[in-house]
mmCIF file of C-alpha atoms in Angstrom:
data_model
loop_
_atom_site.group_PDB
_atom_site.id
_atom_site.type_symbol
_atom_site.label_atom_id
_atom_site.label_comp_id
_atom_site.label_asym_id
_atom_site.label_seq_id
_atom_site.Cartn_x
_atom_site.Cartn_y
_atom_site.Cartn_z
ATOM 1 C CA MET Q 1 16.732 -30.157 -31.617
ATOM 2 C CA LEU Q 2 14.600 -28.852 -34.502
ATOM 3 C CA ASN Q 3 15.678 -25.315 -33.642
ATOM 4 C CA GLN Q 4 19.280 -26.512 -33.836
ATOM 5 C CA GLY Q 5 18.724 -28.035 -37.296
ATOM 6 C CA TYR Q 6 18.321 -31.722 -36.406
ATOM 7 C CA LEU Q 7 15.565 -34.172 -37.501
ATOM 8 C CA LYS Q 8 13.918 -31.730 -39.922
ATOM 9 C CA GLU Q 9 13.836 -34.452 -42.589
ATOM 10 C CA LEU Q 10 11.382 -36.372 -40.412
ATOM 11 C CA LEU Q 11 8.773 -33.601 -40.393
ATOM 12 C CA SER Q 12 5.549 -34.058 -42.351
ATOM 13 C CA ASP Q 13 4.098 -31.248 -44.456
ATOM 14 C CA LYS Q 14 1.829 -30.259 -41.568
ATOM 15 C CA GLY Q 15 4.762 -30.440 -39.212
ATOM 16 C CA TRP Q 16 6.778 -28.110 -41.434
ATOM 17 C CA VAL Q 17 3.927 -25.568 -41.433
ATOM 18 C CA ASN Q 18 3.573 -25.651 -37.645
ATOM 19 C CA PHE Q 19 7.325 -25.475 -37.184
ATOM 20 C CA ALA Q 20 7.656 -22.448 -39.469
ATOM 21 C CA ARG Q 21 4.699 -20.749 -37.801
ATOM 22 C CA GLY Q 22 6.232 -21.306 -34.359
ATOM 23 C CA ARG Q 23 9.514 -19.747 -35.456
ATOM 24 C CA ASP Q 24 7.647 -16.616 -36.583
ATOM 25 C CA LEU Q 25 5.949 -16.139 -33.197
ATOM 26 C CA PRO Q 26 7.598 -13.781 -30.697
ATOM 27 C CA GLN Q 27 9.460 -15.640 -27.987
ATOM 28 C CA GLY Q 28 8.712 -13.095 -25.254
ATOM 29 C CA PRO Q 29 10.508 -9.905 -24.301
ATOM 30 C CA PRO Q 30 14.291 -9.920 -24.394
ATOM 31 C CA LYS Q 31 15.950 -10.685 -21.115
ATOM 32 C CA PRO Q 32 17.325 -7.625 -19.340
ATOM 33 C CA PRO Q 33 21.062 -7.514 -18.738
ATOM 34 C CA SER Q 34 22.234 -8.938 -15.450
ATOM 35 C CA PRO Q 35 22.650 -6.322 -12.722
ATOM 36 C CA ALA Q 36 26.155 -5.255 -11.864
ATOM 37 C CA TYR Q 37 25.295 -5.076 -8.151
ATOM 38 C CA THR Q 38 22.433 -5.927 -5.807
ATOM 39 C CA ILE Q 39 21.745 -3.765 -2.758
ATOM 40 C CA GLN Q 40 19.720 -5.542 -0.086
ATOM 41 C CA MET Q 41 19.587 -3.269 2.984
ATOM 42 C CA ILE Q 42 22.138 -0.771 4.225
ATOM 43 C CA ILE Q 43 20.653 -0.310 7.715
ATOM 44 C CA GLY Q 44 18.983 -3.020 9.797
ATOM 45 C CA GLY Q 45 15.371 -2.716 10.838
ATOM 46 C CA GLY Q 46 11.856 -3.962 10.312
ATOM 47 C CA ASP Q 47 8.839 -2.267 8.761
ATOM 48 C CA ASP Q 48 9.039 1.396 7.833
ATOM 49 C CA THR Q 49 6.826 4.417 8.126
ATOM 50 C CA VAL Q 50 6.802 7.891 6.648
ATOM 51 C CA ILE Q 51 6.333 11.085 8.624
ATOM 52 C CA ASN Q 52 6.127 14.381 6.778
ATOM 53 C CA HIS Q 53 7.828 12.901 3.697
ATOM 54 C CA VAL Q 54 10.648 11.362 5.792
ATOM 55 C CA LYS Q 55 10.889 7.584 5.809
ATOM 56 C CA PHE Q 56 11.536 5.890 9.143
ATOM 57 C CA THR Q 57 12.414 2.292 9.902
ATOM 58 C CA THR Q 58 10.861 0.761 13.009
ATOM 59 C CA MET Q 59 13.049 -1.274 15.331
ATOM 60 C CA HIS Q 60 10.175 -3.360 16.697
ATOM 61 C CA LYS Q 61 7.357 -5.287 15.090
ATOM 62 C CA LEU Q 62 4.214 -3.179 15.214
ATOM 63 C CA LYS Q 63 1.060 -4.590 16.765
ATOM 64 C CA ARG Q 64 -1.904 -5.306 14.532
ATOM 65 C CA THR Q 65 -5.455 -5.533 15.811
ATOM 66 C CA VAL Q 66 -7.011 -7.223 12.793
ATOM 67 C CA SER Q 67 -7.039 -10.982 13.326
ATOM 68 C CA HIS Q 68 -9.300 -12.214 10.538
ATOM 69 C CA GLU Q 69 -9.400 -12.277 6.754
ATOM 70 C CA ARG Q 70 -12.133 -10.312 5.014
ATOM 71 C CA TYR Q 71 -14.410 -11.568 2.284
ATOM 72 C CA ASP Q 72 -12.422 -14.545 1.012
ATOM 73 C CA ASP Q 73 -15.152 -15.390 -1.512
ATOM 74 C CA LEU Q 74 -15.140 -12.018 -3.300
ATOM 75 C CA GLU Q 75 -13.988 -12.117 -6.896
ATOM 76 C CA ASP Q 76 -14.523 -8.485 -7.919
ATOM 77 C CA SER Q 77 -11.641 -6.972 -9.841
ATOM 78 C CA ILE Q 78 -10.268 -3.593 -8.800
ATOM 79 C CA ILE Q 79 -9.450 -1.442 -11.813
ATOM 80 C CA PHE Q 80 -8.756 2.217 -12.515
ATOM 81 C CA ASP Q 81 -9.951 3.816 -15.741
ATOM 82 C CA LYS Q 82 -10.385 7.179 -17.390
ATOM 83 C CA SER Q 83 -13.500 7.972 -15.341
ATOM 84 C CA ASP Q 84 -11.308 8.097 -12.229
ATOM 85 C CA THR Q 85 -9.442 11.085 -13.648
ATOM 86 C CA ASP Q 86 -12.521 13.346 -13.797
ATOM 87 C CA GLY Q 87 -11.681 16.686 -12.216
ATOM 88 C CA LEU Q 88 -7.933 16.040 -12.101
ATOM 89 C CA SER Q 89 -5.343 18.239 -13.753
ATOM 90 C CA PHE Q 90 -2.240 16.564 -15.145
ATOM 91 C CA PRO Q 91 0.592 16.368 -14.553
ATOM 92 C CA HIS Q 92 0.301 16.337 -10.788
ATOM 93 C CA TYR Q 93 2.514 15.070 -7.975
ATOM 94 C CA ASP Q 94 -0.024 15.176 -5.168
ATOM 95 C CA ALA Q 95 -0.100 12.709 -2.310
ATOM 96 C CA LEU Q 96 -3.268 10.687 -1.806
ATOM 97 C CA VAL Q 97 -5.076 12.561 0.975
ATOM 98 C CA ILE Q 98 -8.535 11.491 2.164
ATOM 99 C CA THR Q 99 -11.081 11.939 4.962
ATOM 100 C CA LEU Q 100 -11.909 8.987 7.219
ATOM 101 C CA ARG Q 101 -14.417 8.431 10.007
ATOM 102 C CA ILE Q 102 -12.243 7.585 13.003
ATOM 103 C CA ALA Q 103 -14.283 6.752 16.095
ATOM 104 C CA ASP Q 104 -17.109 9.270 15.795
ATOM 105 C CA THR Q 105 -15.111 11.989 14.066
ATOM 106 C CA ASP Q 106 -14.481 12.782 10.414
ATOM 107 C CA VAL Q 107 -10.747 13.362 10.289
ATOM 108 C CA LYS Q 108 -9.550 15.251 7.212
ATOM 109 C CA ARG Q 109 -6.068 15.457 5.718
ATOM 110 C CA ILE Q 110 -5.149 11.798 6.191
ATOM 111 C CA MET Q 111 -2.360 10.669 3.893
ATOM 112 C CA VAL Q 112 -2.629 7.151 2.491
ATOM 113 C CA ASP Q 113 0.893 5.771 2.260
ATOM 114 C CA ASP Q 114 1.586 2.165 1.275
ATOM 115 C CA GLY Q 115 5.238 2.815 2.110
ATOM 116 C CA SER Q 116 4.351 3.190 5.775
ATOM 117 C CA GLY Q 117 4.451 0.174 8.066
ATOM 118 C CA ALA Q 118 2.293 1.861 10.700
ATOM 119 C CA CYS Q 119 -0.737 4.055 11.197
ATOM 120 C CA ILE Q 120 0.321 7.379 12.719
ATOM 121 C CA VAL Q 121 -1.782 10.074 14.377
ATOM 122 C CA HIS Q 122 -0.829 13.482 15.739
ATOM 123 C CA PRO Q 123 -1.623 13.963 19.458
ATOM 124 C CA LEU Q 124 -3.526 17.201 18.790
ATOM 125 C CA VAL Q 125 -6.048 15.172 16.787
ATOM 126 C CA LEU Q 126 -6.743 13.038 19.856
ATOM 127 C CA VAL Q 127 -7.068 16.171 21.999
ATOM 128 C CA GLN Q 128 -9.759 17.505 19.684
ATOM 129 C CA MET Q 129 -11.460 14.098 19.729
ATOM 130 C CA ARG Q 130 -11.277 14.142 23.556
ATOM 131 C CA LEU Q 131 -9.556 10.766 23.646
ATOM 132 C CA GLU Q 132 -6.444 11.673 25.622
ATOM 133 C CA ASP Q 133 -7.463 9.306 28.415
ATOM 134 C CA LYS Q 134 -7.540 6.379 25.980
ATOM 135 C CA ILE Q 135 -3.864 6.700 25.062
ATOM 136 C CA ILE Q 136 -1.672 3.793 26.142
ATOM 137 C CA PRO Q 137 1.886 4.924 26.969
ATOM 138 C CA ARG Q 138 4.274 3.038 24.741
ATOM 139 C CA CYS Q 139 7.599 4.003 23.248
ATOM 140 C CA ILE Q 140 8.716 2.570 19.931
ATOM 141 C CA THR Q 141 12.070 3.627 18.547
ATOM 142 C CA VAL Q 142 12.189 4.612 14.891
ATOM 143 C CA THR Q 143 15.207 5.645 12.874
ATOM 144 C CA SER Q 144 15.365 7.792 9.756
ATOM 145 C CA PHE Q 145 17.490 7.208 6.663
ATOM 146 C CA ASN Q 146 20.433 9.052 8.233
ATOM 147 C CA ASN Q 147 20.019 7.000 11.434
ATOM 148 C CA ALA Q 148 18.474 9.873 13.419
ATOM 149 C CA VAL Q 149 16.343 8.455 16.242
ATOM 150 C CA GLU Q 150 12.719 9.351 16.983
ATOM 151 C CA ARG Q 151 10.353 7.801 19.506
ATOM 152 C CA THR Q 152 6.613 7.415 19.729
ATOM 153 C CA SER Q 153 4.865 8.670 22.851
ATOM 154 C CA GLY Q 154 2.036 6.156 22.928
ATOM 155 C CA GLU Q 155 -0.578 4.245 20.992
ATOM 156 C CA ILE Q 156 -4.337 4.078 20.792
ATOM 157 C CA VAL Q 157 -6.791 1.611 19.258
ATOM 158 C CA LEU Q 158 -9.497 3.334 17.235
ATOM 159 C CA PRO Q 159 -12.288 2.114 14.943
ATOM 160 C CA VAL Q 160 -12.005 3.274 11.345
ATOM 161 C CA LEU Q 161 -15.293 3.294 9.398
ATOM 162 C CA VAL Q 162 -15.434 3.611 5.621
ATOM 163 C CA GLY Q 163 -17.663 2.035 3.003
ATOM 164 C CA GLY Q 164 -19.747 0.330 5.658
ATOM 165 C CA VAL Q 165 -16.709 -1.560 6.969
ATOM 166 C CA THR Q 166 -15.304 -0.897 10.438
ATOM 167 C CA LEU Q 167 -11.839 -2.043 11.467
ATOM 168 C CA GLU Q 168 -10.087 -1.384 14.758
ATOM 169 C CA MET Q 169 -6.576 -0.176 14.095
ATOM 170 C CA THR Q 170 -3.622 0.657 16.326
ATOM 171 C CA PHE Q 171 -2.423 4.225 15.805
ATOM 172 C CA HIS Q 172 1.035 5.210 17.008
ATOM 173 C CA ILE Q 173 1.399 8.746 18.313
ATOM 174 C CA ILE Q 174 4.257 10.949 17.223
ATOM 175 C CA ASN Q 175 4.359 14.607 18.193
ATOM 176 C CA GLN Q 176 6.055 16.180 15.186
ATOM 177 C CA GLU Q 177 5.213 19.010 12.880
ATOM 178 C CA THR Q 178 3.430 17.507 9.909
ATOM 179 C CA ALA Q 179 1.259 18.523 6.986
ATOM 180 C CA TYR Q 180 -1.218 15.735 7.799
ATOM 181 C CA ASN Q 181 -3.444 14.882 10.747
ATOM 182 C CA ALA Q 182 -2.716 11.174 10.370
ATOM 183 C CA ILE Q 183 -1.042 8.642 8.118
ATOM 184 C CA ILE Q 184 -2.778 5.428 7.092
ATOM 185 C CA GLY Q 185 -0.230 2.758 6.279
ATOM 186 C CA ARG Q 186 -0.055 -0.865 5.236
ATOM 187 C CA PRO Q 187 -1.790 -2.364 8.314
ATOM 188 C CA TRP Q 188 -5.078 -0.702 7.301
ATOM 189 C CA ILE Q 189 -4.485 -0.927 3.539
ATOM 190 C CA HIS Q 190 -3.782 -4.664 3.654
ATOM 191 C CA ALA Q 191 -6.562 -5.425 6.124
ATOM 192 C CA MET Q 192 -9.038 -3.684 3.817
ATOM 193 C CA ARG Q 193 -7.482 -5.321 0.753
ATOM 194 C CA ALA Q 194 -7.395 -1.818 -0.625
ATOM 195 C CA VAL Q 195 -5.618 -0.575 -3.738
ATOM 196 C CA PRO Q 196 -4.521 3.065 -3.444
ATOM 197 C CA SER Q 197 -3.471 5.160 -6.427
ATOM 198 C CA SER Q 198 -1.923 8.573 -5.929
ATOM 199 C CA PHE Q 199 -1.987 9.022 -9.730
ATOM 200 C CA TYR Q 200 -5.767 8.597 -9.912
ATOM 201 C CA GLN Q 201 -6.236 10.190 -6.458
ATOM 202 C CA VAL Q 202 -8.511 7.385 -5.297
ATOM 203 C CA ILE Q 203 -8.423 4.299 -3.124
ATOM 204 C CA LYS Q 204 -10.626 1.274 -3.838
ATOM 205 C CA PHE Q 205 -11.405 -1.826 -1.810
ATOM 206 C CA PRO Q 206 -13.926 -4.697 -1.829
ATOM 207 C CA THR Q 207 -17.014 -4.730 0.373
ATOM 208 C CA PRO Q 208 -19.949 -7.174 0.545
ATOM 209 C CA TRP Q 209 -21.791 -4.690 -1.689
ATOM 210 C CA GLY Q 210 -19.128 -4.310 -4.367
ATOM 211 C CA ILE Q 211 -16.062 -2.155 -4.897
ATOM 212 C CA PHE Q 212 -16.044 1.040 -2.834
ATOM 213 C CA SER Q 213 -14.055 4.126 -3.838
ATOM 214 C CA ILE Q 214 -12.970 7.170 -1.856
#
């Protein structure tokens, strides 16, 4: 009512000062204009994954092997600062590509993609790791943006070790030409409570010993 001009005669001197001071304070950012349209989803589906820069939408819920929460009592903040840019040349548009210890093998050229709803591995990687006999035949249908259909040929559960933390993850196998040996998606990122940054070219996550970076 004061803002509308009512009851001002009832204000004390102190009240007038506080009222004037409050009117001088910023009231927050201006509200953006209302959108003309809202697009929800143009094609049905569940979680998505990305293979060789092409986004796919899975038609079935993907299995997760992690059944527990990690380190609920940790309060460390995850931040990125100028020191994380050492050795980088800007501007860059590089994907976040790392090396992970999967089973007993250091697998290079793994793309970290928080837009992917699955962890993907190329079958030739498993051949070199001599784990072909551990593959479980399973077909999951995935569709691309233009509704083209692809199918996985199987899945395998593998331990992923990094920063002293080991998690067993389900990898889905897709035999396609790709620039990467594997793709680490949201199942691993969320289970590790990790924060990836393609801009800083680093991924950080909490451990019992502090924040670990790769």
